[in-house]
PDB file of C-alpha atoms in Angstrom:
ATOM      1  CA  MET U   1      -3.391 -19.985  11.914  1.00 67.00           C
ATOM      2  CA  LEU U   2      -2.722 -20.127   8.183  1.00 73.00           C
ATOM      3  CA  GLY U   3      -1.302 -23.231   6.576  1.00 88.00           C
ATOM      4  CA  PRO U   4       1.945 -23.031   4.573  1.00 92.00           C
ATOM      5  CA  ALA U   5       0.212 -22.884   1.172  1.00 90.00           C
ATOM      6  CA  VAL U   6      -2.041 -19.982   2.229  1.00 88.00           C
ATOM      7  CA  SER U   7       0.911 -18.179   3.842  1.00 89.00           C
ATOM      8  CA  GLN U   8       2.867 -18.520   0.579  1.00 90.00           C
ATOM      9  CA  LEU U   9      -0.133 -17.244  -1.397  1.00 88.00           C
ATOM     10  CA  PHE U  10      -0.502 -14.174   0.840  1.00 88.00           C
ATOM     11  CA  ALA U  11       3.260 -13.494   0.560  1.00 90.00           C
ATOM     12  CA  HIS U  12       2.926 -13.692  -3.248  1.00 89.00           C
ATOM     13  CA  ILE U  13       0.021 -11.222  -3.130  1.00 89.00           C
ATOM     14  CA  ARG U  14       1.910  -8.878  -0.800  1.00 89.00           C
ATOM     15  CA  ARG U  15       4.944  -8.814  -3.134  1.00 91.00           C
ATOM     16  CA  ALA U  16       2.654  -8.014  -6.076  1.00 91.00           C
ATOM     17  CA  VAL U  17       0.961  -5.197  -4.110  1.00 89.00           C
ATOM     18  CA  ASP U  18       4.317  -3.746  -3.004  1.00 90.00           C
ATOM     19  CA  ARG U  19       5.617  -3.834  -6.610  1.00 90.00           C
ATOM     20  CA  TYR U  20       2.382  -2.256  -7.936  1.00 88.00           C
ATOM     21  CA  VAL U  21       2.488   0.602  -5.421  1.00 88.00           C
ATOM     22  CA  SER U  22       6.229   1.189  -5.839  1.00 89.00           C
ATOM     23  CA  GLU U  23       6.030   1.332  -9.644  1.00 88.00           C
ATOM     24  CA  ARG U  24       3.122   3.778  -9.578  1.00 86.00           C
ATOM     25  CA  ALA U  25       4.378   5.959  -6.727  1.00 85.00           C
ATOM     26  CA  ALA U  26       7.327   7.133  -8.807  1.00 82.00           C
ATOM     27  CA  VAL U  27       5.418   7.770 -12.040  1.00 85.00           C
ATOM     28  CA  HIS U  28       1.961   8.825 -10.816  1.00 85.00           C
ATOM     29  CA  ARG U  29       2.845  10.676  -7.603  1.00 81.00           C
ATOM     30  CA  GLY U  30       0.098  13.329  -7.964  1.00 85.00           C
ATOM     31  CA  HIS U  31      -2.608  10.998  -9.276  1.00 84.00           C
ATOM     32  CA  PRO U  32      -5.716  10.937  -7.018  1.00 85.00           C
ATOM     33  CA  VAL U  33      -5.385   7.191  -6.493  1.00 82.00           C
ATOM     34  CA  MET U  34      -1.818   7.576  -5.242  1.00 85.00           C
ATOM     35  CA  VAL U  35      -2.644  10.651  -3.167  1.00 86.00           C
ATOM     36  CA  GLN U  36      -5.314   8.603  -1.366  1.00 85.00           C
ATOM     37  CA  ALA U  37      -2.966   5.680  -0.654  1.00 85.00           C
ATOM     38  CA  PRO U  38      -3.469   4.479   2.926  1.00 87.00           C
ATOM     39  CA  THR U  39      -0.593   4.390   5.391  1.00 85.00           C
ATOM     40  CA  SER U  40      -1.454   0.832   6.421  1.00 82.00           C
ATOM     41  CA  VAL U  41      -3.347  -1.949   4.696  1.00 79.00           C
ATOM     42  CA  SER U  42      -4.974  -5.280   5.342  1.00 81.00           C
ATOM     43  CA  ILE U  43      -5.624  -8.049   2.891  1.00 81.00           C
ATOM     44  CA  GLU U  44      -9.144  -9.415   2.740  1.00 81.00           C
ATOM     45  CA  ALA U  45      -9.788 -12.412   0.548  1.00 81.00           C
ATOM     46  CA  TRP U  46     -12.471 -14.786  -0.591  1.00 80.00           C
ATOM     47  CA  ALA U  47     -12.480 -17.485  -3.231  1.00 81.00           C
ATOM     48  CA  LEU U  48     -14.550 -18.318  -6.270  1.00 80.00           C
ATOM     49  CA  ASP U  49     -14.380 -21.623  -8.065  1.00 79.00           C
ATOM     50  CA  VAL U  50     -15.624 -20.844 -11.563  1.00 75.00           C
ATOM     51  CA  ARG U  51     -16.137 -23.766 -13.902  1.00 70.00           C
ATOM     52  CA  ARG U  52     -17.224 -24.313 -17.466  1.00 64.00           C
ATOM     53  CA  ASP U  53     -18.808 -21.115 -18.789  1.00 62.00           C
ATOM     54  CA  GLY U  54     -19.260 -19.540 -15.354  1.00 63.00           C
ATOM     55  CA  HIS U  55     -17.998 -16.042 -14.707  1.00 69.00           C
ATOM     56  CA  GLU U  56     -18.068 -13.245 -12.177  1.00 75.00           C
ATOM     57  CA  ASP U  57     -20.186 -10.299 -13.312  1.00 75.00           C
ATOM     58  CA  TRP U  58     -18.872  -6.731 -13.454  1.00 73.00           C
ATOM     59  CA  HIS U  59     -18.794  -5.226  -9.984  1.00 74.00           C
ATOM     60  CA  VAL U  60     -17.020  -2.681  -7.804  1.00 75.00           C
ATOM     61  CA  HIS U  61     -15.241  -2.997  -4.464  1.00 77.00           C
ATOM     62  CA  PRO U  62     -16.323   0.210  -2.697  1.00 77.00           C
ATOM     63  CA  GLY U  63     -14.352  -0.323   0.508  1.00 77.00           C
ATOM     64  CA  GLY U  64     -10.947  -0.974  -1.034  1.00 81.00           C
ATOM     65  CA  TRP U  65      -8.213   1.392  -2.161  1.00 85.00           C
ATOM     66  CA  LEU U  66      -6.715  -1.400  -4.236  1.00 87.00           C
ATOM     67  CA  SER U  67      -8.447  -4.537  -5.485  1.00 86.00           C
ATOM     68  CA  GLY U  68      -7.190  -7.580  -7.234  1.00 86.00           C
ATOM     69  CA  VAL U  69      -7.757 -11.086  -8.389  1.00 85.00           C
ATOM     70  CA  VAL U  70      -5.413 -14.054  -8.131  1.00 86.00           C
ATOM     71  CA  TYR U  71      -5.691 -16.848 -10.663  1.00 84.00           C
ATOM     72  CA  LEU U  72      -4.568 -19.987  -8.849  1.00 82.00           C
ATOM     73  CA  ASP U  73      -5.243 -22.163 -11.871  1.00 80.00           C
ATOM     74  CA  VAL U  74      -6.488 -21.345 -15.349  1.00 77.00           C
ATOM     75  CA  PRO U  75      -7.502 -24.207 -17.642  1.00 68.00           C
ATOM     76  CA  ASP U  76      -6.795 -23.902 -21.362  1.00 66.00           C
ATOM     77  CA  ALA U  77     -10.495 -23.240 -22.022  1.00 55.00           C
ATOM     78  CA  ALA U  78     -10.204 -19.974 -20.075  1.00 47.00           C
ATOM     79  CA  GLN U  79      -7.961 -18.502 -22.770  1.00 51.00           C
ATOM     80  CA  ASP U  80     -10.975 -17.696 -24.961  1.00 56.00           C
ATOM     81  CA  PRO U  81     -12.758 -14.383 -24.238  1.00 57.00           C
ATOM     82  CA  GLY U  82     -15.003 -16.053 -21.655  1.00 54.00           C
ATOM     83  CA  GLY U  83     -12.037 -16.585 -19.302  1.00 63.00           C
ATOM     84  CA  ALA U  84     -10.658 -13.064 -19.576  1.00 75.00           C
ATOM     85  CA  SER U  85     -10.975 -10.172 -17.152  1.00 79.00           C
ATOM     86  CA  ASP U  86     -12.367  -6.929 -18.547  1.00 78.00           C
ATOM     87  CA  PHE U  87     -11.406  -3.614 -16.944  1.00 77.00           C
ATOM     88  CA  GLY U  88     -13.178  -0.365 -17.780  1.00 74.00           C
ATOM     89  CA  PRO U  89     -16.336   1.546 -16.998  1.00 71.00           C
ATOM     90  CA  LEU U  90     -19.039  -0.413 -15.242  1.00 67.00           C
ATOM     91  CA  PRO U  91     -21.656  -1.067 -17.945  1.00 65.00           C
ATOM     92  CA  LEU U  92     -24.724   0.867 -16.892  1.00 63.00           C
ATOM     93  CA  VAL U  93     -27.965   0.357 -18.766  1.00 58.00           C
ATOM     94  CA  GLY U  94     -28.815   3.403 -20.865  1.00 59.00           C
ATOM     95  CA  ASP U  95     -25.677   5.397 -19.945  1.00 60.00           C
ATOM     96  CA  ASP U  96     -23.822   6.241 -23.159  1.00 61.00           C
ATOM     97  CA  SER U  97     -21.639   8.908 -21.499  1.00 61.00           C
ATOM     98  CA  LEU U  98     -18.900   6.373 -20.731  1.00 57.00           C
ATOM     99  CA  THR U  99     -18.470   5.032 -24.260  1.00 60.00           C
ATOM    100  CA  THR U 100     -15.255   7.011 -24.804  1.00 67.00           C
ATOM    101  CA  TRP U 101     -13.541   5.178 -21.926  1.00 70.00           C
ATOM    102  CA  SER U 102     -12.167   1.999 -23.428  1.00 77.00           C
ATOM    103  CA  THR U 103     -12.297  -1.448 -21.893  1.00 79.00           C
ATOM    104  CA  ARG U 104      -9.131  -3.493 -21.539  1.00 83.00           C
ATOM    105  CA  ARG U 105      -9.299  -7.276 -21.666  1.00 83.00           C
ATOM    106  CA  LEU U 106      -6.618  -9.307 -19.901  1.00 84.00           C
ATOM    107  CA  ARG U 107      -6.199 -13.029 -20.392  1.00 82.00           C
ATOM    108  CA  PRO U 108      -5.062 -14.650 -17.155  1.00 83.00           C
ATOM    109  CA  GLN U 109      -2.440 -17.314 -16.661  1.00 83.00           C
ATOM    110  CA  SER U 110      -2.036 -19.520 -13.615  1.00 83.00           C
ATOM    111  CA  GLY U 111      -0.355 -17.578 -10.826  1.00 85.00           C
ATOM    112  CA  ASP U 112      -1.267 -14.124 -12.190  1.00 87.00           C
ATOM    113  CA  VAL U 113      -2.136 -11.382  -9.718  1.00 86.00           C
ATOM    114  CA  LEU U 114      -4.146  -8.595 -11.380  1.00 87.00           C
ATOM    115  CA  LEU U 115      -4.305  -5.395  -9.301  1.00 86.00           C
ATOM    116  CA  PHE U 116      -6.370  -2.291  -9.973  1.00 83.00           C
ATOM    117  CA  PRO U 117      -7.571   0.807  -8.113  1.00 79.00           C
TER     118      PRO U 117
END
């Protein structure tokens, strides 16, 4: 059984997911990501406590249709580039074919839910 704080967090995530899907369904109806949208979903979660100059390396979530990150708390120090989330092609050693796909850097704030396919 989930405690009240975790239940509130999951409700916050669910609202963000519903808004994300609704906004994209109208505009990107034929996009492959939207075409592959599942009819039912489950939320799987884990937590990272990153401190000082720690970070999570670039990675992919192969089993998910939609992935995201929730920033429960972001100290002021995280507002420099080291605390940002970069979205773009996975940097592969020696693969210059992806250099035309730009990377987008987002600076998180406490409570942000970042969602991405």
